[in-house]
XYZ file of C-alpha atoms in Angstrom:
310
model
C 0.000 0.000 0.000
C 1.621 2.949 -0.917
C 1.321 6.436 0.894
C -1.591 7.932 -0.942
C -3.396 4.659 -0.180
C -2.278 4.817 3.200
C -3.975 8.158 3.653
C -7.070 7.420 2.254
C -7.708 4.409 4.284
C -6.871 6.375 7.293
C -9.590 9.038 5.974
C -12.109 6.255 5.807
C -10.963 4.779 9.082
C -12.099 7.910 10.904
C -14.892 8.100 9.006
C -16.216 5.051 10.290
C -15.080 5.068 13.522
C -17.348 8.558 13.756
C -20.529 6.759 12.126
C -20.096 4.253 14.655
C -19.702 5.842 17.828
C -22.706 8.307 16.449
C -25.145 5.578 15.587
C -25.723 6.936 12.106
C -24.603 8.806 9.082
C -26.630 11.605 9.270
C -25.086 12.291 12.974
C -21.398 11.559 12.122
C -22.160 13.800 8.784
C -23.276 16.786 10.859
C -20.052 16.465 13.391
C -17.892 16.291 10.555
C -19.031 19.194 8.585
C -20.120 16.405 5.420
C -22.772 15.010 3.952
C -24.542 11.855 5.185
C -24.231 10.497 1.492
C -20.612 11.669 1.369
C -19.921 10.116 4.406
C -21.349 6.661 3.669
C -19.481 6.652 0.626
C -15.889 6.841 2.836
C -17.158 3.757 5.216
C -18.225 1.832 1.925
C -14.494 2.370 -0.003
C -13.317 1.206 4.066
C -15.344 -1.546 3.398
C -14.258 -2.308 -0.392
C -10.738 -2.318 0.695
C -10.855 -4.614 3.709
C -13.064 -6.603 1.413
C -15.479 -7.047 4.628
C -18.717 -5.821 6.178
C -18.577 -3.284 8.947
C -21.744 -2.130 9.168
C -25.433 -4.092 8.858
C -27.764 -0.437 7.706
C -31.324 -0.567 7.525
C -33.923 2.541 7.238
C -34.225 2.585 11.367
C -30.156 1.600 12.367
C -26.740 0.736 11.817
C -25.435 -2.166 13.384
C -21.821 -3.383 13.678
C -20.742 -6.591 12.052
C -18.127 -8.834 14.398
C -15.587 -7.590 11.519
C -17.064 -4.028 12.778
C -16.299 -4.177 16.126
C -12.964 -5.406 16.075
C -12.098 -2.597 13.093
C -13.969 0.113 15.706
C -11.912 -1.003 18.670
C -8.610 -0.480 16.577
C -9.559 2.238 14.753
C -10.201 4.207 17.691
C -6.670 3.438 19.158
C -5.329 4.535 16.131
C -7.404 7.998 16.051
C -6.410 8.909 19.608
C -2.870 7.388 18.603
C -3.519 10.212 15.534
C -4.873 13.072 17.694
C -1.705 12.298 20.480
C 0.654 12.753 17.984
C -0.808 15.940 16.536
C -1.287 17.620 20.104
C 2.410 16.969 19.838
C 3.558 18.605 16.977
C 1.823 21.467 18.410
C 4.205 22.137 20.527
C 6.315 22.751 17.436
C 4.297 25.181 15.538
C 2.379 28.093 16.223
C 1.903 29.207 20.004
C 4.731 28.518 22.386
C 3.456 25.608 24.790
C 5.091 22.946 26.577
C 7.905 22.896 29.098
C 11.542 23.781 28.729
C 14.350 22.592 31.252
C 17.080 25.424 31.183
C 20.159 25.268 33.815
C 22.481 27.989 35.055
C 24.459 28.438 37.730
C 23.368 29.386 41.414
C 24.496 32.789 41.525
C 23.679 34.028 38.408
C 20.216 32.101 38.378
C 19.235 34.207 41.210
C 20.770 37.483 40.678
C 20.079 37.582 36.489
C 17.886 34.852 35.755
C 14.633 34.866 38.026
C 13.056 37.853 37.296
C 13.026 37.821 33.663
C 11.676 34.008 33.690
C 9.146 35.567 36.119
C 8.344 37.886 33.413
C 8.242 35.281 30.636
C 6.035 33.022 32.634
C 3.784 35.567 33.138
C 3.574 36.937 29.053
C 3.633 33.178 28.171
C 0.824 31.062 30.372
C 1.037 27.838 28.147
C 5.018 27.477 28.824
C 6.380 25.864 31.842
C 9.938 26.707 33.114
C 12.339 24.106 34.825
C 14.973 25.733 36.335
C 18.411 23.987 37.241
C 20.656 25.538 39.504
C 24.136 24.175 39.321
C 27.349 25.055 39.754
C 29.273 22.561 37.138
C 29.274 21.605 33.636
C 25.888 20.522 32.599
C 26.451 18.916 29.607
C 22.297 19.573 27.610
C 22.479 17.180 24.977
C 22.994 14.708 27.588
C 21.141 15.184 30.279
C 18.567 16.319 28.778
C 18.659 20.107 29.079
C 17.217 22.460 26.101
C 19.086 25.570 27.654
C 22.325 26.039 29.478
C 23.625 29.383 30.809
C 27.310 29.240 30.731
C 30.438 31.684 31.477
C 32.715 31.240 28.811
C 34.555 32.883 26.406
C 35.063 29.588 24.009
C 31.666 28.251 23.388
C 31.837 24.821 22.868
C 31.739 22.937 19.634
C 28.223 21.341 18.594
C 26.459 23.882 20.044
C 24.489 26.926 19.183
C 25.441 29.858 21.358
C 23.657 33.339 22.283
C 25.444 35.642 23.836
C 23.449 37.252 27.397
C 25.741 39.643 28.787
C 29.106 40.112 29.710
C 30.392 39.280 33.379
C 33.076 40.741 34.911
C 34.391 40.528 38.385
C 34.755 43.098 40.380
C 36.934 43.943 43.246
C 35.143 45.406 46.264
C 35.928 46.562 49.994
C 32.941 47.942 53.007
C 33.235 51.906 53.240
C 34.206 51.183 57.122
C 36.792 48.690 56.102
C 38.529 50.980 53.904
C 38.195 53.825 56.664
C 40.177 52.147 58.770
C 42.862 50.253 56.980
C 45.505 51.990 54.286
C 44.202 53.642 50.989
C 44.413 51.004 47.674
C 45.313 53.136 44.892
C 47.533 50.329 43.350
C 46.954 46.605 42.835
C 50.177 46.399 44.805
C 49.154 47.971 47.639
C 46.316 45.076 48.070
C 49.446 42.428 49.397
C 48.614 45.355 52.801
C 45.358 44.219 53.317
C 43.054 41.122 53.956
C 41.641 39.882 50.729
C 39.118 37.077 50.404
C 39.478 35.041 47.065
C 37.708 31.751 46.176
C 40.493 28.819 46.869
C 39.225 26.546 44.434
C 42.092 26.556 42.786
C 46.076 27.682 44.003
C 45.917 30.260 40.918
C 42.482 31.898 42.644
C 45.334 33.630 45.156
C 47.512 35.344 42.292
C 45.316 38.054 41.646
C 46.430 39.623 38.173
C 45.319 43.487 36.964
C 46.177 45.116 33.634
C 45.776 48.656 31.984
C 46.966 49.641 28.808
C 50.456 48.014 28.299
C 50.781 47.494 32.023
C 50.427 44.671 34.144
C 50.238 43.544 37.606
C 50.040 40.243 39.209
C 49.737 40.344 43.259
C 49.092 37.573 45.963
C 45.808 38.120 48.041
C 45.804 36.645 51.064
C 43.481 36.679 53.860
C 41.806 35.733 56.605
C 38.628 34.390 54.838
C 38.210 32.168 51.479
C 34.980 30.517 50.330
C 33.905 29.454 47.301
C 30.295 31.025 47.042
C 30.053 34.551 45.606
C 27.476 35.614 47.895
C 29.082 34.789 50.673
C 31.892 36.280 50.018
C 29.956 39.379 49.184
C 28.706 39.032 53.001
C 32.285 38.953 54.384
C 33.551 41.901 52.616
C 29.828 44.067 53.546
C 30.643 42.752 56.783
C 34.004 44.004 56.825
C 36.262 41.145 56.434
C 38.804 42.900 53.642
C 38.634 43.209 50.120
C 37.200 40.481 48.213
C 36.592 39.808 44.510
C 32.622 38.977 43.283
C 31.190 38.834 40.068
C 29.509 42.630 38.880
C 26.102 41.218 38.924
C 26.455 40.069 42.617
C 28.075 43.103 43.766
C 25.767 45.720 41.858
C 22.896 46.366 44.561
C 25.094 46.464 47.473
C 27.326 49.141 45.231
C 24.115 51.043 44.373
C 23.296 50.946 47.700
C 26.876 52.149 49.073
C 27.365 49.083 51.212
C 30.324 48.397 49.166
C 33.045 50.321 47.069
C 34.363 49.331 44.113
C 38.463 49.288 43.878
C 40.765 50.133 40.784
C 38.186 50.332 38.300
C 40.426 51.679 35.712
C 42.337 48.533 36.311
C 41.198 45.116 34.043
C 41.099 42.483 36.789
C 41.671 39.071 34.831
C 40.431 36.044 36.273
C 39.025 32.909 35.179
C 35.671 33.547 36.598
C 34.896 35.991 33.886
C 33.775 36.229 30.136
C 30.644 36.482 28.426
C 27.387 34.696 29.718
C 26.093 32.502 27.113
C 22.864 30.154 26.386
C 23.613 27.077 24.646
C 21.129 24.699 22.768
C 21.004 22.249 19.931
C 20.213 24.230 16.910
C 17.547 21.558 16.210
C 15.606 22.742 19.781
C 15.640 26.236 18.422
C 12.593 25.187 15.845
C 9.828 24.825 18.531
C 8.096 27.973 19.976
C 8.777 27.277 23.459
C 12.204 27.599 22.744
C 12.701 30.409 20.399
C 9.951 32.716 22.607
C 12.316 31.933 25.734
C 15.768 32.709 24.289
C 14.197 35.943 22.573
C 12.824 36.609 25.952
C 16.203 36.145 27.530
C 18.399 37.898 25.035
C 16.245 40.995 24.949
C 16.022 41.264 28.932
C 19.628 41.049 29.062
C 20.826 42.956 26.764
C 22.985 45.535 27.985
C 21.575 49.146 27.931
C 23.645 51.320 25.763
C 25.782 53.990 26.497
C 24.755 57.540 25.330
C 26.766 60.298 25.684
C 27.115 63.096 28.472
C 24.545 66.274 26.871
């Protein structure tokens, strides 16, 4: 049987299926927006080409053969089988429905993330959002993750990447710390004072600064070292020394003037740093769901540009 065939049996199939479950022609007809005489005509080719009786008519009912009820009990698996897989392919076309599973780490989930998939949830009400938090590798193809939020500035290979925003970390000190220890107007002048770095890794105590064709590697050292940004945020507000945290951590207690920001004119190179990126399979990027979300994402964070002083 070849495709066409295939179709048209199919055609009929539902057709019956509908005459039966109505009790007549004239019913199924009406449902269907058809005729009753174009509509016995489908169940009578159904009939032709399974070269067996479905259906005993007379001028009062229809009654199903034993051929009939065993084609109406498999038809109908086959018509919700039909109607399943079309409900699926709607999550590929049209509106954006369904659920997508992004991951990003903890820090940045909180402090970028949240709000703007708060705001997407609430423009898009037949998308659900699973959010990952974790701070490693999440590899998406693999464990079966449509969107990964990474800090990188090599995107891997295989992979479509969006750029979010860049991230830069910044070096930071409480206004009563810095009141009462000596002024830093030099990365050198940090190997004076307490500075709380993340001891991951033996390189995360060689703090390293450049400017123009100069450069500046010093060894921070202090009394504190933990691995979390926020905490480490917590320590410096609190008064601990000078600590290093990513800008988007830092920015509300800086707006607020819990914290100052140190040698700004000063590039502070680290590994923690680069550009935040969303990765995905570019065959994800076809269904709604996914394009509304990265749109959604890109556009929020987007940084604002820079217009000039009037």
């Amino acid at each position: 049987m070849g495709n066409d065939d295939f179709l048209k049996v199919m055609h009929e199939l539902v057709a019956f299926v509908r005459v039966a479950e109505a009790g007549s022609f004239s019913t199924a007809a009406r449902r269907q927006g058809q005729t009753p005489s174009a509509v016995s005509r489908q169940v009578a080719r159904l009939e032709r080409a399974m070269g067996v009786s479905l259906l005993q008519r007379s001028t009062r009912q229809l009654r199903l053969t034993d051929a009939g009820l065993e084609v109406l009990e498999r038809g109908r698996e086959m018509v919700a089988a039909a109607q399943a897989t079309l409900r699926v392919a709607e999550g590929h076309v049209g509106e954006p429905r369904g659920r997508v599973r992004i991951s990003a780490p903890k820090a940045f989930a909180r402090h970028v993330l949240h709000q703007p998939l708060l705001d997407f949830l609430q423009r898009h009400r037949q998308v659900d959002v699973q959010l990952l938090v974790a701070d490693r590798p999440v590899d998406p193809l693999r464990e079966g993750i449509d969107l990964v939020v990474r800090l990188t500035d090599d995107p891997p290979q295989g992979l479509v990447a969006r750029a979010l925003m860049p991230v830069r970390q910044w070096v930071v000190a409480s206004p009563g710390y810095l009141a009462a220890h000596e002024a830093i107007q030099r990365p050198e002048d940090l190997m004076a004072h307490s500075c709380l770095s993340l001891g991951e890794q033996a390189r995360d105590s060689r703090w390293r600064f450049s400017r123009a064709d100069e450069a500046v590697e010093v060894v921070a050292d202090g009394r504190y070292t933990v691995n979390h940004s926020e905490m480490r945020l917590a320590a410096v507000e609190a008064g601990l020394g000078v600590g290093c945290v990513p800008d988007f951590v830092a920015h509300e207690a800086l707006a607020a003037g819990r914290v100052v920001r140190l040698l700004p004119e000063w590039a502070f190179d680290t590994n923690y740093q680069g550009v935040a990126y969303l990765l995905f399979s570019a065959s994800c990027y076809t269904a709604p769901k996914m394009r509304a979300l990265i749109d959604h994402l890109v556009a929020a964070l987007r940084p604002a540009p820079v217009t000039a002083a009037g």
